[in-house]
PDB file of C-alpha atoms in Angstrom:
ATOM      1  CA  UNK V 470      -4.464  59.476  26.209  1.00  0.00           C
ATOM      2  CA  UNK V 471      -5.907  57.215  23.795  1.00  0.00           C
ATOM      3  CA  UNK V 472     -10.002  57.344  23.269  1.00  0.00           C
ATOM      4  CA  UNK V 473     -11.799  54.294  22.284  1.00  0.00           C
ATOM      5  CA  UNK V 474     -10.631  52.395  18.887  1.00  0.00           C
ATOM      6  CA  UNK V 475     -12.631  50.476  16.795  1.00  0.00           C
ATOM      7  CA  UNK V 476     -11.419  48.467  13.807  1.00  0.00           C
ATOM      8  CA  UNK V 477     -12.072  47.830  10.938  1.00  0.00           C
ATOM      9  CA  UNK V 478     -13.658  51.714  10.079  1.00  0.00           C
ATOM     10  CA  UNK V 479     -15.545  50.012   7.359  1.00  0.00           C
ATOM     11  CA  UNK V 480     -16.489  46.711   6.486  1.00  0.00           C
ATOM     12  CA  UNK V 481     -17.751  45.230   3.206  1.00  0.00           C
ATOM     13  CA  UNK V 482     -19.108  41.334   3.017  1.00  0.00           C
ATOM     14  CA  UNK V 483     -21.642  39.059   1.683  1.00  0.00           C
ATOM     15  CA  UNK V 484     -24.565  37.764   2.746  1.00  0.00           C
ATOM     16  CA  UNK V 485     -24.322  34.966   4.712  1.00  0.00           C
ATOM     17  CA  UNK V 486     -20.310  35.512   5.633  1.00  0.00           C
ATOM     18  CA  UNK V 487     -19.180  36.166   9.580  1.00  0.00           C
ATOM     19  CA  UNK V 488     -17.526  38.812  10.586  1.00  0.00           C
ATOM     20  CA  UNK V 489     -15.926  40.472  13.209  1.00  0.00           C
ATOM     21  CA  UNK V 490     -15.616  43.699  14.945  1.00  0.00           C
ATOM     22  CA  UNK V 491     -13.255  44.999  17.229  1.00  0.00           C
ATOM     23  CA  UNK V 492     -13.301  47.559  20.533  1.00  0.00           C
ATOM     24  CA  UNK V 493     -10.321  48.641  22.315  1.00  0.00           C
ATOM     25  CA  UNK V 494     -11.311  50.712  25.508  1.00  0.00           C
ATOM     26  CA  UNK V 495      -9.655  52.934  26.930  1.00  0.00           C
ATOM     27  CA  UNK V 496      -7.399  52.229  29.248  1.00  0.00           C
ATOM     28  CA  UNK V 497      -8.679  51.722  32.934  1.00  0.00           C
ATOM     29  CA  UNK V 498     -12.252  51.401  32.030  1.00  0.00           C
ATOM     30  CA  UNK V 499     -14.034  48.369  33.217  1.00  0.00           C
ATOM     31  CA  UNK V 500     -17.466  48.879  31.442  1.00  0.00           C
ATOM     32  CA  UNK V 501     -18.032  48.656  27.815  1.00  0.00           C
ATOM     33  CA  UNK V 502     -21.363  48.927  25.446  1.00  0.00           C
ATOM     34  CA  UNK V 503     -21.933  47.883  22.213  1.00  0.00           C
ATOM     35  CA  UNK V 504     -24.541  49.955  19.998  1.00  0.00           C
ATOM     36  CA  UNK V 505     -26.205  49.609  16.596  1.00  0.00           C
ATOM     37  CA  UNK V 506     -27.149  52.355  14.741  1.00  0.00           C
ATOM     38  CA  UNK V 507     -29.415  52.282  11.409  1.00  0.00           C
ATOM     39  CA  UNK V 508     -30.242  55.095   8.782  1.00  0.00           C
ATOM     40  CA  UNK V 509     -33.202  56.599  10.307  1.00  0.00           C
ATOM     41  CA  UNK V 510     -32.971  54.763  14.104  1.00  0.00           C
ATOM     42  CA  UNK V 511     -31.288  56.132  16.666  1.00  0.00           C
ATOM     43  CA  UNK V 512     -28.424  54.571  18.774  1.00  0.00           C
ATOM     44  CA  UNK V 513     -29.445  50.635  19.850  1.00  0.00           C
ATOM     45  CA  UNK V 514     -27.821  48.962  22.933  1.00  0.00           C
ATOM     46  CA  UNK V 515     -26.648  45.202  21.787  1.00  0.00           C
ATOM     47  CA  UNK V 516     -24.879  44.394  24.822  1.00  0.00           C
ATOM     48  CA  UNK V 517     -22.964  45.764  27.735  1.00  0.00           C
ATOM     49  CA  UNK V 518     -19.737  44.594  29.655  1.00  0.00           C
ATOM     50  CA  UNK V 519     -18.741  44.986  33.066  1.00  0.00           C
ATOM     51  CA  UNK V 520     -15.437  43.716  33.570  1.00  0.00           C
ATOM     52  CA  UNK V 521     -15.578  39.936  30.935  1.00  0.00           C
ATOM     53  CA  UNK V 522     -19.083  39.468  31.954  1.00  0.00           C
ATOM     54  CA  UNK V 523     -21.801  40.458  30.082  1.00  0.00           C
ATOM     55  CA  UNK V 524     -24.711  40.999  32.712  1.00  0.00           C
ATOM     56  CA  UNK V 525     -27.390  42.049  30.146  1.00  0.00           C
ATOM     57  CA  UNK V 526     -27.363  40.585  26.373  1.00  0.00           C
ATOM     58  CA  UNK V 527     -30.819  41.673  25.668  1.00  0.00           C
ATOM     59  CA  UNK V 528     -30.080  43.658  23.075  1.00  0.00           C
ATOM     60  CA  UNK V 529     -28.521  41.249  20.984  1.00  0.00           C
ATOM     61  CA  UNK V 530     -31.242  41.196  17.642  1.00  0.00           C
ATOM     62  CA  UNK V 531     -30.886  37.157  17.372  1.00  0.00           C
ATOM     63  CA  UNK V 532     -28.148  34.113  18.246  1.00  0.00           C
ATOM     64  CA  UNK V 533     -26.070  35.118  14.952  1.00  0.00           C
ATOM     65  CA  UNK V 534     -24.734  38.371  17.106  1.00  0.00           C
ATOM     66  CA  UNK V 535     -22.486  37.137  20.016  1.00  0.00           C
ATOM     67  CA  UNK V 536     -19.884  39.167  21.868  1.00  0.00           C
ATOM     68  CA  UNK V 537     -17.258  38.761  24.170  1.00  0.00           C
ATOM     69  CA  UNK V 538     -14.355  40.418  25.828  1.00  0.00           C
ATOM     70  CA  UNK V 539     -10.872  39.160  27.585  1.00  0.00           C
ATOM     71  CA  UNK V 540      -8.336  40.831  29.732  1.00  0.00           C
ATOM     72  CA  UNK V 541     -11.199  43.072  30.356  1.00  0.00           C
ATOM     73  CA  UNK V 542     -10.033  44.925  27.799  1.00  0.00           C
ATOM     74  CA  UNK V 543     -10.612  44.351  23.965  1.00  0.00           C
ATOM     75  CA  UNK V 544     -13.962  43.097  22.829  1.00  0.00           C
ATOM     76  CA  UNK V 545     -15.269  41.457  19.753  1.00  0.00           C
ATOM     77  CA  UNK V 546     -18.829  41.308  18.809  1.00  0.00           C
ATOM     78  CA  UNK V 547     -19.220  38.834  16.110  1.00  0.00           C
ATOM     79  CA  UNK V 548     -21.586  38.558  13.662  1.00  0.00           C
ATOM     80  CA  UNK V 549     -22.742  35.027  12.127  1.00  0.00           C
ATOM     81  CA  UNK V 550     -24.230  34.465   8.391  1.00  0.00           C
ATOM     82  CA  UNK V 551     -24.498  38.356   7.746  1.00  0.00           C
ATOM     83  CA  UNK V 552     -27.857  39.359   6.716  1.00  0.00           C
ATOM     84  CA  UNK V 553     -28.346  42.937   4.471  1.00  0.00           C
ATOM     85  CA  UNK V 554     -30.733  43.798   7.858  1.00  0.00           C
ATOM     86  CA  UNK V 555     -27.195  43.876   9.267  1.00  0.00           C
ATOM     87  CA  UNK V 556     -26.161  47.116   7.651  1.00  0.00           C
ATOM     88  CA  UNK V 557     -25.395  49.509  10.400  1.00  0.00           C
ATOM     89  CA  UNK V 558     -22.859  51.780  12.073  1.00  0.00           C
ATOM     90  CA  UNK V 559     -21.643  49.496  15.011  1.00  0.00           C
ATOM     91  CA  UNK V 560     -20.527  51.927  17.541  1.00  0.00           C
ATOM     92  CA  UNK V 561     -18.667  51.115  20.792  1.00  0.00           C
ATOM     93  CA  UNK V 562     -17.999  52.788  23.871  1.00  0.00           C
ATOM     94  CA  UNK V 563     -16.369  52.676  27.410  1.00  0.00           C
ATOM     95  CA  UNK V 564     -16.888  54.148  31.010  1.00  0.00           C
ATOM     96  CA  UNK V 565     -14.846  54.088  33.849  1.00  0.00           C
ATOM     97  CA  UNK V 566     -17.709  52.322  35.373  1.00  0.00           C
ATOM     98  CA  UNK V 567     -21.089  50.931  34.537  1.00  0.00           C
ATOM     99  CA  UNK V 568     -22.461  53.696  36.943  1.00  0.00           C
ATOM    100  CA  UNK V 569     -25.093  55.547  34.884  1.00  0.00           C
ATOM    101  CA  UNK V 570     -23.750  58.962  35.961  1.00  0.00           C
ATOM    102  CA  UNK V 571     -20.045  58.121  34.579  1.00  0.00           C
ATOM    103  CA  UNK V 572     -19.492  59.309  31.007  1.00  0.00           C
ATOM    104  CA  UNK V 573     -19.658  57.195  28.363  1.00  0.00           C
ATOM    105  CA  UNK V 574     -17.196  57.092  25.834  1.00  0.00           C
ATOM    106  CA  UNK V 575     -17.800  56.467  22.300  1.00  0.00           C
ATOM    107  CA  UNK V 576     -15.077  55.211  19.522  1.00  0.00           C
ATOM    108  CA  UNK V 577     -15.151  55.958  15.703  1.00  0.00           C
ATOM    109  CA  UNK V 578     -17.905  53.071  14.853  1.00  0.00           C
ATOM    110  CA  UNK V 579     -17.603  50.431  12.312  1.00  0.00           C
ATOM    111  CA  UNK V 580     -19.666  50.839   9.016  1.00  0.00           C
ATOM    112  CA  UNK V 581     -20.900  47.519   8.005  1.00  0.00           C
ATOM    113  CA  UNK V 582     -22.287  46.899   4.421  1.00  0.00           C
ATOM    114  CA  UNK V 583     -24.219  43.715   3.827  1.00  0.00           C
ATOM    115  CA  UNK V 584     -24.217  42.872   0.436  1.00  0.00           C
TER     116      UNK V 584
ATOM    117  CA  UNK Y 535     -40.474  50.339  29.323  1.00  0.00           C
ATOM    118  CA  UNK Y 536     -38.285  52.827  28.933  1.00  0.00           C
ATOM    119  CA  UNK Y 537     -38.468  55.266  25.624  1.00  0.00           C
ATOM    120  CA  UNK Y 538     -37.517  58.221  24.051  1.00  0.00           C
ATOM    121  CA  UNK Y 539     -38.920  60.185  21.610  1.00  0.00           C
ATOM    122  CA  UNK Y 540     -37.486  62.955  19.810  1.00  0.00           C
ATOM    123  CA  UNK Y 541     -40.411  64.333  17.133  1.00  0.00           C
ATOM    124  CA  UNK Y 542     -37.598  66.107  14.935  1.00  0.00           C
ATOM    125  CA  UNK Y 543     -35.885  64.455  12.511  1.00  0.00           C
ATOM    126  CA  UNK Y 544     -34.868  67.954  11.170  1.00  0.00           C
ATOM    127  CA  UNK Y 545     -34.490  71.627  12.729  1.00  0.00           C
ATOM    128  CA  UNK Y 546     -33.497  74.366  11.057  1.00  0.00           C
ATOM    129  CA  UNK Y 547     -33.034  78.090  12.326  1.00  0.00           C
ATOM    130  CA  UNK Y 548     -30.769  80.843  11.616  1.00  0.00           C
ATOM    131  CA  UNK Y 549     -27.610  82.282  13.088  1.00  0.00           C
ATOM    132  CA  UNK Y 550     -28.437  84.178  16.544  1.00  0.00           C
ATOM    133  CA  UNK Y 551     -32.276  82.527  16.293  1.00  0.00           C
ATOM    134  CA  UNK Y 552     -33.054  80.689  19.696  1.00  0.00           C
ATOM    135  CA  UNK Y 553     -32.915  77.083  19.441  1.00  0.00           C
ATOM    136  CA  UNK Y 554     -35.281  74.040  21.183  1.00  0.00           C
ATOM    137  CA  UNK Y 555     -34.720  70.676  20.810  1.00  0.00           C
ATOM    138  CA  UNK Y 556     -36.994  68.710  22.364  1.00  0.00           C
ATOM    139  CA  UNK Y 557     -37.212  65.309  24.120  1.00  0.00           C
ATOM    140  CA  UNK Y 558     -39.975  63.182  26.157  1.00  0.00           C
ATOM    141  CA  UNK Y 559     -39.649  60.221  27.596  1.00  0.00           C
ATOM    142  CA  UNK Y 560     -41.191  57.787  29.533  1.00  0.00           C
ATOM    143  CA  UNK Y 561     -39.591  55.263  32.432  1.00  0.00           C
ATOM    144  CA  UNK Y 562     -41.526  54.440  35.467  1.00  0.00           C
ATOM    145  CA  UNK Y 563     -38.651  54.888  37.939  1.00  0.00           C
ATOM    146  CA  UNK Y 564     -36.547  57.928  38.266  1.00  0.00           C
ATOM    147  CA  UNK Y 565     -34.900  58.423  35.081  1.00  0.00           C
ATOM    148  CA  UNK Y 566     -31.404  60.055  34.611  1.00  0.00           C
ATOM    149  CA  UNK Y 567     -30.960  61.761  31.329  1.00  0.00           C
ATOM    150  CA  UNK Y 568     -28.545  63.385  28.932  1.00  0.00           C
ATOM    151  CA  UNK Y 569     -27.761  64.584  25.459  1.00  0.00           C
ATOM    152  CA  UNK Y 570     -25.026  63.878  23.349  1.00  0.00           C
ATOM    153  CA  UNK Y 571     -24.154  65.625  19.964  1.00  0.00           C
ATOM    154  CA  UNK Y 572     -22.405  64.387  17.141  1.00  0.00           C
ATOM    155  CA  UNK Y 573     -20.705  66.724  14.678  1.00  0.00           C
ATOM    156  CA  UNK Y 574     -20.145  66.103  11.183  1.00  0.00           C
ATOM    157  CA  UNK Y 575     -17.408  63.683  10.777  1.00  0.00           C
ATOM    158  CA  UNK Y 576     -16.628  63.318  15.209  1.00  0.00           C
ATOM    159  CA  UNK Y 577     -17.622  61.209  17.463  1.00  0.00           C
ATOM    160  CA  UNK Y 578     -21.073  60.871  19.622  1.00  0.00           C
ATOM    161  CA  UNK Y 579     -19.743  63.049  22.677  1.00  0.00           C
ATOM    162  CA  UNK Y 580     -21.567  63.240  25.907  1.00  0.00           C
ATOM    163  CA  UNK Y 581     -22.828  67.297  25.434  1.00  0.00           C
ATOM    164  CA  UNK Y 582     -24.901  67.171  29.254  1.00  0.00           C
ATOM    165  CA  UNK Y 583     -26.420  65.784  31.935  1.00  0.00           C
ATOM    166  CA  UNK Y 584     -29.347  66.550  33.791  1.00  0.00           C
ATOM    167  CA  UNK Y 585     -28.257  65.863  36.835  1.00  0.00           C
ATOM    168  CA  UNK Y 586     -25.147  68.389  36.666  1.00  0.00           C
ATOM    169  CA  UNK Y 587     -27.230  71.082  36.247  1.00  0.00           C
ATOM    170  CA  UNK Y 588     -24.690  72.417  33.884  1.00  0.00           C
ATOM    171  CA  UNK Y 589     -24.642  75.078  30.686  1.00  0.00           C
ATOM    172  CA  UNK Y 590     -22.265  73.667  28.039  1.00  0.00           C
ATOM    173  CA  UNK Y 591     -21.484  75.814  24.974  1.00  0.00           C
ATOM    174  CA  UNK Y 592     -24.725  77.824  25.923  1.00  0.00           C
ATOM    175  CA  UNK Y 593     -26.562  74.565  25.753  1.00  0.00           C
ATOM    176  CA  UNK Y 594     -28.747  74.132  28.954  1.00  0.00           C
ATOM    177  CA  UNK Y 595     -31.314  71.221  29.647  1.00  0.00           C
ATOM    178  CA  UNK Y 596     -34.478  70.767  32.353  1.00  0.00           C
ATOM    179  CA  UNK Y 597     -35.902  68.035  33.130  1.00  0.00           C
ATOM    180  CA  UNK Y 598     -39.321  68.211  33.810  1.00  0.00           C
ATOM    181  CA  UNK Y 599     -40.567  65.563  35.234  1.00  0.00           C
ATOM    182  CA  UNK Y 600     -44.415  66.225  34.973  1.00  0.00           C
ATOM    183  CA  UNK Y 601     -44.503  66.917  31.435  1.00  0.00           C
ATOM    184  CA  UNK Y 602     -41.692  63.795  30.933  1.00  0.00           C
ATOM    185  CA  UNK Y 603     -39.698  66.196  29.085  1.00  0.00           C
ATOM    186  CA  UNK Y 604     -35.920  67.131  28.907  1.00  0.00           C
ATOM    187  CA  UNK Y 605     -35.815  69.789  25.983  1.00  0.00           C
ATOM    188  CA  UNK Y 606     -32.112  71.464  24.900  1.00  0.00           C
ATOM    189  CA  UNK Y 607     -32.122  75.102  24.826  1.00  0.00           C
ATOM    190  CA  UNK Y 608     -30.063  77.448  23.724  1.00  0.00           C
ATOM    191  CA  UNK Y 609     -30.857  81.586  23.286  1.00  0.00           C
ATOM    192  CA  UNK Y 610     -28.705  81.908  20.025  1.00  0.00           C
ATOM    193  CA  UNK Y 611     -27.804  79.718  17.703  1.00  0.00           C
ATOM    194  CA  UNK Y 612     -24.594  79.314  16.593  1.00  0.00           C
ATOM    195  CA  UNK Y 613     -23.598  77.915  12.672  1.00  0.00           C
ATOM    196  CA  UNK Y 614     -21.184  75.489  14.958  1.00  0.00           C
ATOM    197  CA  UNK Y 615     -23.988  74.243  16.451  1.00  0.00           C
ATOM    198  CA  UNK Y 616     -25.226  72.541  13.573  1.00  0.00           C
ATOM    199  CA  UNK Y 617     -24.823  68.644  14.431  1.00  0.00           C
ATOM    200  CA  UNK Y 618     -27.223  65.901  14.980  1.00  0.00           C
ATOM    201  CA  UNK Y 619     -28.376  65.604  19.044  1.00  0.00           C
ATOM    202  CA  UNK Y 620     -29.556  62.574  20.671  1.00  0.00           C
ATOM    203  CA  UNK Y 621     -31.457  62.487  23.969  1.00  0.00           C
ATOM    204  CA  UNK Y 622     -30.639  59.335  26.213  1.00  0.00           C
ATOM    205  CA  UNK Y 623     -32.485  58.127  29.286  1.00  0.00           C
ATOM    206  CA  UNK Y 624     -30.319  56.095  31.597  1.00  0.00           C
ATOM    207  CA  UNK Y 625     -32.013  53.754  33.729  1.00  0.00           C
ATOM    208  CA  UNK Y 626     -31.477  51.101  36.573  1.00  0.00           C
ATOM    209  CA  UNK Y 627     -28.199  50.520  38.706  1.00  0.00           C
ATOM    210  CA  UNK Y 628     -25.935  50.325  35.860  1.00  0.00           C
ATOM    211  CA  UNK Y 629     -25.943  52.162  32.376  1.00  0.00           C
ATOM    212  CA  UNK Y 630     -28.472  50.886  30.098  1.00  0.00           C
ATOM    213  CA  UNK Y 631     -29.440  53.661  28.202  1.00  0.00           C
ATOM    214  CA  UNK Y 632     -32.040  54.018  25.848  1.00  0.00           C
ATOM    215  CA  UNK Y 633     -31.225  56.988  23.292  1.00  0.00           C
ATOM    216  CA  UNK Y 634     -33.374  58.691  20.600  1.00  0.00           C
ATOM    217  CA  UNK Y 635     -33.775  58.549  17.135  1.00  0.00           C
ATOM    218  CA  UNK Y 636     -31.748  62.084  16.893  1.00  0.00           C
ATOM    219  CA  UNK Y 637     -32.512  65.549  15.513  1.00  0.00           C
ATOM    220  CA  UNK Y 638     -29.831  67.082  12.988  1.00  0.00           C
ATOM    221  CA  UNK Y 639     -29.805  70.710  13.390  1.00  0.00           C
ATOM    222  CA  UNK Y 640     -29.053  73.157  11.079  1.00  0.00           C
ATOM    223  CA  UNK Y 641     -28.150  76.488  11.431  1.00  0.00           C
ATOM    224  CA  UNK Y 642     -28.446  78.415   8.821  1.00  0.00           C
ATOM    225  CA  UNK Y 643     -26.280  81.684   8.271  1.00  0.00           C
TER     226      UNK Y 643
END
């Protein structure tokens, strides 16, 4: 079957524009993660789904990033007044469950460029 | 706080060399840990878990839990080995996990 999707694959905006990023899990899988990763930094968790909740946002760098998801299916993790700190491979994946032992999933990432 | 610290940024070795990437950490409670790869232009795959006890592609991992350590072995490198590795450290009920800054390995042929 499908893996994870992510759209756009790359992403090119101005400072101070919003934009938006898009996850589709796949199918079936009620958990879902959103990561940041920077040149030089290794993978950083924004946010995690179970289901439409979100029980831990502490990754989230500051109240411009928000995220939801419906149907617990597709999320979006939005991105307010785009700073050039935002530049980053935002990568999203999916487990069957939020167990830690259950594989996690990973889609293709979306390349943001801050301008 | 949990954390994970890979000192490699970059390790190179040749064809049929043996190969250790290595990977501390440091979590309070009792940590569950794994490494994923990514190959040039794939996805971040899960590559394995401590807690399968597993060999994948040759790749084996022990977690040692005096020395906080969970180093990826293999005897002899392959040039399709060459990819960057991550170590993660899940923690808690649910899957938080913290991952590392990454090592890019290079085998050289």
């Amino acid at each position: 079957g499908a893996g994870v999707s992510q759209s756009p694959s790359n992403k090119v905006t101005e400072k101070g524009k919003d934009v938006e990023l898009r996850c589709d899990p796949i199918s079936g899988h009620t958990a879902l993660y959103w990561y940041r990763q920077s040149l030089g930094q290794g993978l950083e968790f924004l946010i995690y789904f179970q289901g439409n909740s979100a029980p831990d946002k502490s990754g989230l760098p500051s109240d411009r990033f928000s995220a939801e998801r419906t149907g617990g299916s597709v999320s979006t993790l939005t991105i307010q007044r785009t700073q050039q700190e935002d530049s980053a491979v935002y990568l999203c994946a999916s487990s069957l469950t939020s167990v830690v032992t259950d594989t996690q999933y990973f889609g293709p990432g979306t390349r943001l460029t801050v301008l | 706080a949990q954390r994970v610290t890979q000192p490699e940024k970059l390790l190179s070795v040749f064809k049929g060399a043996p190969v250790e990437l290595k990977c501390n950490y440091s979590y309070s409670g009792s940590p569950e840990l794994f490494w994923y790869v990514q190959y040039s232009r794939q996805r971040l795959q899960l590559l394995l878990r401590h807690i399968s006890r597993e060999s994948i592609k040759g790749f084996t991992a022990d977690l040692n839990k005096g020395e906080t350590s969970f180093h990826l072995k293999k005897p002899f490198a392959q040039e399709e080995d060459s990819a960057m590795y991550y170590c993660a450290l899940g923690s808690g009920g649910y899957q938080k996990v913290t991952f590392g800054t990454g090592t890019k390995l290079q085998v050289i042929p």
